[in-house]
Amino acid sequence: MNIGELLTSRGKSLSFEFFPPKDDLGEINLFQAIHSLEALNPTFVSVTYGAGGGTAKNTRHVVERIIEETSFNPMPHLTCINQSKEELEGILEDYKKMGIDNVLALRGDPPMGKDGKPMPVTHKYYAKDLVRLVAAEKGFSIGVAVYPEGHGETPDLERDILYTKEKIDQGADFGVTQMFFDNNLFYAFMERARRVGINIPIVTAIMPITDVGRMQTFCQRCGATLPKSCVERFGDKPLSKEDAVKIGVELACEQVTDLMKNGVKYFHFYTLNKDESVAAIIKNMRMEKYGLD
Ligand code: FAD
């Protein structure tokens, strides 16, 4: 099912992101979570990709199992840095044969070498080059990453939105945001997007926090601001896993409430391969209606 068309025609959406697990136990846990979220009928589910081709096979494997075992509409992420045009075309041909209709087209980052430094860039592309390649293959609905706070390498927000527009103009049907916790940053991004003529659906990514310490590190790495007010909600004493999950769910519900009040209708949840927090948020917020009928 073509995600771009679904978003436009339905005007609302619920979707989930998973990542390829490292081992057999991780895969068992992932598919338990997948099966337990199936009843929510998401518009699509996405599966992340290791940049530079590292876990390409793992992404393909998870997507293949999703197609075989579930009713989900899958969207593999695909990064282009350090991959040749021929390799990328081969992956797209394979996805076409598998019946995949959607791709999230990304540049990615160079993988880390054994010395802890980024490996040399062998194939320098931007996401817009991959969008052009996927569009030329025909038959895929194309998503791209968008950054409410700007991408870490971009010198300023004005340039960031113009580069974003460039990749959309190459044929992207929809954008998926980087996670964010301060909705005002997202509203300001939408203002900039409108100003430069971006009018494709923008899907907002929500990250339920389960471990605030780890989330602070993760946010630093991907350039997302975790407001002090969010961190303070977890207090300064060690919490049980259940209490931490409860606070993370409360925070996400507050964020979603405000987004809904401001007219947002496309919600993408980072599951971290678990169903508990996401299922609780959807139940509390009565978001089942955002999924497919
Ligand atoms: P681009 O859009 O190409 O942007 C990269 C940088 O180049 C930006 O700073 C941009 O401003 C700049 N730029 C763009 N065009 C130009 C130009 N013409 N001249 C100069 N500068 C330019 N990573 C993974 O490895 N695997 C994943 O599965 C994955 N999934 C993601 C999903 C989402 C929703 C998001 C938001 C990010 C994801 N990422 C993933 C991370 C992403 O790969 C990195 O953030 C990466 O650094 C940028 O990718 P991009 O597609 O946004 O690149």
CSV table of N, CA, C and O and ligand atoms in Angstrom, one decimal, residues 17 46-52 59 76-80 104-110 124-129 144-148 150-156 159-164 166-167 175-179 205 222 268 270, ligand 1:
chain,number,residue,atom,x,y,z
A,17,GLU,N,7.9,2.3,14.4
A,17,GLU,CA,9.2,2.0,13.9
A,17,GLU,C,9.9,0.9,14.7
A,17,GLU,O,9.8,0.9,15.9
A,46,SER,N,7.8,0.9,9.9
A,46,SER,CA,9.1,1.1,9.3
A,46,SER,C,10.2,0.3,10.0
A,46,SER,O,10.1,0.0,11.2
A,47,VAL,N,11.2,-0.1,9.2
A,47,VAL,CA,12.3,-0.9,9.8
A,47,VAL,C,13.6,-0.2,9.4
A,47,VAL,O,13.9,0.1,8.2
A,48,THR,N,14.4,0.2,10.4
A,48,THR,CA,15.6,1.0,10.2
A,48,THR,C,16.7,0.2,9.5
A,48,THR,O,16.6,-1.1,9.3
A,49,TYR,N,17.8,0.9,9.1
A,49,TYR,CA,18.8,0.3,8.2
A,49,TYR,C,20.2,0.8,8.7
A,49,TYR,O,20.3,2.0,9.1
A,50,GLY,N,21.1,-0.1,8.8
A,50,GLY,CA,22.5,0.3,9.2
A,50,GLY,C,23.2,1.0,8.0
A,50,GLY,O,23.3,0.4,6.9
A,51,ALA,N,23.6,2.2,8.2
A,51,ALA,CA,24.2,3.0,7.1
A,51,ALA,C,25.5,2.3,6.6
A,51,ALA,O,26.2,1.6,7.3
A,52,GLY,N,25.7,2.4,5.3
A,52,GLY,CA,26.9,1.8,4.7
A,52,GLY,C,26.7,0.3,4.4
A,52,GLY,O,27.6,-0.4,4.0
A,59,THR,N,17.7,-5.8,7.8
A,59,THR,CA,16.5,-5.0,7.5
A,59,THR,C,15.6,-5.9,6.6
A,59,THR,O,14.4,-6.0,6.8
A,76,PRO,N,10.9,-0.3,4.5
A,76,PRO,CA,12.3,-0.3,4.9
A,76,PRO,C,12.9,1.1,4.8
A,76,PRO,O,12.6,1.8,3.9
A,77,HIS,N,13.8,1.4,5.7
A,77,HIS,CA,14.7,2.6,5.6
A,77,HIS,C,15.8,2.2,4.7
A,77,HIS,O,16.2,1.0,4.7
A,78,LEU,N,16.3,3.1,3.9
A,78,LEU,CA,17.5,2.8,3.1
A,78,LEU,C,18.4,4.0,3.1
A,78,LEU,O,18.0,5.1,2.8
A,79,THR,N,19.7,3.7,3.4
A,79,THR,CA,20.7,4.8,3.4
A,79,THR,C,21.6,4.7,2.2
A,79,THR,O,21.8,3.5,1.7
A,80,CYS,N,22.1,5.8,1.7
A,80,CYS,CA,22.9,5.7,0.4
A,80,CYS,C,24.4,6.0,0.6
A,80,CYS,O,25.2,5.6,-0.3
A,104,LEU,N,11.9,4.7,2.9
A,104,LEU,CA,12.4,5.9,3.5
A,104,LEU,C,13.8,6.2,3.0
A,104,LEU,O,14.7,5.4,3.4
A,105,ALA,N,13.9,7.2,2.2
A,105,ALA,CA,15.2,7.4,1.5
A,105,ALA,C,16.1,8.4,2.4
A,105,ALA,O,15.7,9.6,2.6
A,106,LEU,N,17.2,7.9,2.8
A,106,LEU,CA,18.1,8.6,3.7
A,106,LEU,C,19.5,8.7,3.2
A,106,LEU,O,20.0,7.8,2.5
A,107,ARG,N,20.3,9.7,3.7
A,107,ARG,CA,21.7,9.7,3.4
A,107,ARG,C,22.4,8.7,4.3
A,107,ARG,O,23.2,7.9,3.9
A,108,GLY,N,22.1,8.7,5.6
A,108,GLY,CA,22.8,8.0,6.6
A,108,GLY,C,24.1,8.7,7.0
A,108,GLY,O,24.4,9.8,6.6
A,109,ASP,N,24.9,8.0,7.9
A,109,ASP,CA,26.1,8.5,8.3
A,109,ASP,C,27.2,7.5,8.1
A,109,ASP,O,26.9,6.3,8.1
A,110,PRO,N,28.5,7.9,7.9
A,110,PRO,CA,29.5,6.8,7.7
A,110,PRO,C,29.6,5.9,8.9
A,110,PRO,O,29.5,6.5,10.1
A,124,LYS,N,29.9,9.7,-1.8
A,124,LYS,CA,29.3,10.8,-1.1
A,124,LYS,C,28.0,11.2,-1.8
A,124,LYS,O,28.0,11.6,-2.9
A,125,TYR,N,26.9,11.0,-1.1
A,125,TYR,CA,25.6,11.4,-1.6
A,125,TYR,C,24.9,12.2,-0.5
A,125,TYR,O,25.2,12.1,0.7
A,126,TYR,N,23.9,12.9,-1.0
A,126,TYR,CA,22.8,13.4,-0.1
A,126,TYR,C,21.6,12.5,-0.3
A,126,TYR,O,21.5,11.8,-1.3
A,127,ALA,N,20.6,12.7,0.7
A,127,ALA,CA,19.4,11.9,0.5
A,127,ALA,C,18.7,12.2,-0.8
A,127,ALA,O,18.0,11.4,-1.4
A,128,LYS,N,18.8,13.5,-1.2
A,128,LYS,CA,18.1,13.9,-2.5
A,128,LYS,C,18.6,13.0,-3.7
A,128,LYS,O,17.8,12.7,-4.6
A,129,ASP,N,19.9,12.5,-3.6
A,129,ASP,CA,20.4,11.7,-4.7
A,129,ASP,C,19.6,10.3,-4.7
A,129,ASP,O,19.3,9.8,-5.7
A,144,VAL,N,11.1,10.9,3.4
A,144,VAL,CA,12.4,11.4,3.7
A,144,VAL,C,12.4,11.9,5.2
A,144,VAL,O,11.3,12.2,5.8
A,145,ALA,N,13.6,12.0,5.8
A,145,ALA,CA,13.7,12.4,7.1
A,145,ALA,C,13.7,14.0,7.2
A,145,ALA,O,14.2,14.6,6.3
A,146,VAL,N,13.0,14.5,8.2
A,146,VAL,CA,13.0,16.0,8.4
A,146,VAL,C,13.3,16.3,9.8
A,146,VAL,O,13.0,15.4,10.7
A,147,TYR,N,13.9,17.4,10.1
A,147,TYR,CA,14.4,17.7,11.4
A,147,TYR,C,13.9,19.0,12.0
A,147,TYR,O,14.2,20.1,11.6
A,148,PRO,N,12.9,18.8,13.0
A,148,PRO,CA,12.4,20.0,13.6
A,148,PRO,C,13.4,21.0,14.1
A,148,PRO,O,13.2,22.2,14.1
A,150,GLY,N,16.5,21.1,12.9
A,150,GLY,CA,17.6,21.2,11.9
A,150,GLY,C,18.5,20.0,12.1
A,150,GLY,O,18.7,19.5,13.1
A,151,HIS,N,19.2,19.6,10.9
A,151,HIS,CA,20.1,18.5,11.0
A,151,HIS,C,21.4,19.0,11.6
A,151,HIS,O,21.8,20.2,11.3
A,152,GLY,N,22.1,18.2,12.4
A,152,GLY,CA,23.3,18.6,13.1
A,152,GLY,C,24.4,19.2,12.2
A,152,GLY,O,25.2,20.1,12.7
A,153,GLU,N,24.5,18.8,11.0
A,153,GLU,CA,25.6,19.3,10.1
A,153,GLU,C,25.2,20.6,9.4
A,153,GLU,O,26.1,21.2,8.8
A,154,THR,N,23.9,21.0,9.4
A,154,THR,CA,23.5,22.2,8.6
A,154,THR,C,23.9,23.5,9.4
A,154,THR,O,23.6,23.5,10.6
A,155,PRO,N,24.5,24.4,8.7
A,155,PRO,CA,24.9,25.6,9.4
A,155,PRO,C,23.8,26.4,10.1
A,155,PRO,O,23.9,27.0,11.1
A,156,ASP,N,22.6,26.5,9.4
A,156,ASP,CA,21.5,27.2,10.0
A,156,ASP,C,20.2,26.7,9.6
A,156,ASP,O,20.1,25.9,8.6
A,159,ARG,N,19.0,27.3,5.9
A,159,ARG,CA,19.6,26.5,4.9
A,159,ARG,C,19.0,25.1,5.0
A,159,ARG,O,18.7,24.4,4.0
A,160,ASP,N,18.8,24.6,6.2
A,160,ASP,CA,18.2,23.3,6.5
A,160,ASP,C,16.9,23.1,5.8
A,160,ASP,O,16.7,22.1,5.1
A,161,ILE,N,16.0,24.1,5.9
A,161,ILE,CA,14.7,23.9,5.3
A,161,ILE,C,14.8,23.9,3.7
A,161,ILE,O,14.0,23.2,3.0
A,162,LEU,N,15.7,24.7,3.2
A,162,LEU,CA,15.9,24.8,1.8
A,162,LEU,C,16.5,23.4,1.2
A,162,LEU,O,16.0,22.9,0.2
A,163,TYR,N,17.4,22.8,2.0
A,163,TYR,CA,17.9,21.5,1.6
A,163,TYR,C,16.8,20.5,1.7
A,163,TYR,O,16.7,19.5,0.9
A,164,THR,N,16.0,20.6,2.7
A,164,THR,CA,14.8,19.7,2.9
A,164,THR,C,13.9,19.8,1.7
A,164,THR,O,13.5,18.8,1.1
A,166,GLU,N,14.7,20.7,-1.2
A,166,GLU,CA,15.4,20.2,-2.4
A,166,GLU,C,15.1,18.7,-2.5
A,166,GLU,O,14.9,18.2,-3.6
A,167,LYS,N,15.2,18.0,-1.4
A,167,LYS,CA,15.1,16.5,-1.5
A,167,LYS,C,13.6,16.1,-1.7
A,167,LYS,O,13.3,15.2,-2.4
A,175,GLY,N,7.2,13.3,4.7
A,175,GLY,CA,8.4,13.4,5.6
A,175,GLY,C,8.1,12.7,6.9
A,175,GLY,O,6.9,12.6,7.3
A,176,VAL,N,9.1,12.2,7.5
A,176,VAL,CA,9.0,11.7,8.9
A,176,VAL,C,10.0,12.4,9.7
A,176,VAL,O,11.2,12.6,9.4
A,177,THR,N,9.5,13.0,10.9
A,177,THR,CA,10.4,13.8,11.7
A,177,THR,C,11.4,13.0,12.5
A,177,THR,O,11.2,11.9,12.8
A,178,GLN,N,12.5,13.7,12.8
A,178,GLN,CA,13.4,13.2,13.9
A,178,GLN,C,12.5,13.3,15.2
A,178,GLN,O,11.6,14.1,15.2
A,179,MET,N,12.8,12.5,16.2
A,179,MET,CA,12.1,12.7,17.4
A,179,MET,C,12.3,14.1,18.0
A,179,MET,O,13.3,14.7,17.8
A,205,ALA,N,7.2,12.0,14.7
A,205,ALA,CA,7.7,10.8,15.4
A,205,ALA,C,7.7,11.1,17.0
A,205,ALA,O,8.2,12.1,17.4
A,222,CYS,N,21.8,12.5,18.4
A,222,CYS,CA,21.0,12.8,17.1
A,222,CYS,C,20.5,14.3,17.1
A,222,CYS,O,19.8,14.6,16.2
A,268,HIS,N,3.9,8.7,14.4
A,268,HIS,CA,4.8,7.6,14.2
A,268,HIS,C,5.5,7.3,15.5
A,268,HIS,O,6.1,8.3,16.1
A,270,TYR,N,8.3,5.5,17.9
A,270,TYR,CA,9.5,4.7,18.0
A,270,TYR,C,9.2,3.6,19.1
A,270,TYR,O,8.9,4.0,20.2
B,1,FAD,P1,20.3,14.6,4.0
B,1,FAD,O1,18.9,15.1,3.8
B,1,FAD,O2,21.1,14.3,2.8
B,1,FAD,O3,21.1,15.7,4.9
B,1,FAD,C1,22.3,15.4,5.4
B,1,FAD,C2,23.1,16.8,5.6
B,1,FAD,O4,23.4,17.3,4.4
B,1,FAD,C3,22.2,17.8,6.3
B,1,FAD,O5,23.0,18.6,7.2
B,1,FAD,C4,21.7,18.7,5.1
B,1,FAD,O6,21.4,20.0,5.5
B,1,FAD,C5,22.9,18.7,4.3
B,1,FAD,N1,22.6,18.9,2.8
B,1,FAD,C6,21.6,18.4,2.1
B,1,FAD,N2,21.7,18.9,0.9
B,1,FAD,C7,22.8,19.6,0.8
B,1,FAD,C8,23.4,20.4,-0.3
B,1,FAD,N3,22.9,20.4,-1.5
B,1,FAD,N4,24.6,21.0,0.0
B,1,FAD,C9,25.1,21.0,1.3
B,1,FAD,N5,24.6,20.3,2.3
B,1,FAD,C10,23.4,19.7,2.1
B,1,FAD,N6,20.1,6.6,9.9
B,1,FAD,C11,20.5,5.3,9.6
B,1,FAD,O7,21.7,5.0,9.5
B,1,FAD,N7,19.5,4.3,9.4
B,1,FAD,C12,18.2,4.6,9.5
B,1,FAD,O8,17.4,3.7,9.4
B,1,FAD,C13,17.8,5.9,9.9
B,1,FAD,N8,16.5,6.3,10.0
B,1,FAD,C14,16.2,7.6,10.2
B,1,FAD,C15,14.8,7.9,10.3
B,1,FAD,C16,14.4,9.2,10.6
B,1,FAD,C17,12.9,9.6,10.6
B,1,FAD,C18,15.4,10.2,10.8
B,1,FAD,C19,15.0,11.6,11.1
B,1,FAD,C20,16.7,9.9,10.7
B,1,FAD,C21,17.1,8.6,10.4
B,1,FAD,N9,18.5,8.2,10.3
B,1,FAD,C22,18.8,6.9,10.0
B,1,FAD,C23,19.5,9.2,10.6
B,1,FAD,C24,20.0,9.9,9.3
B,1,FAD,O9,20.6,9.0,8.4
B,1,FAD,C25,21.1,10.9,9.7
B,1,FAD,O10,20.5,12.0,10.4
B,1,FAD,C26,21.9,11.5,8.5
B,1,FAD,O11,23.0,12.2,9.1
B,1,FAD,C27,21.2,12.4,7.6
B,1,FAD,O12,20.4,11.7,6.7
B,1,FAD,P2,19.3,12.5,5.8
B,1,FAD,O13,18.7,11.5,5.0
B,1,FAD,O14,18.6,13.4,6.6
B,1,FAD,O15,20.4,13.3,4.9
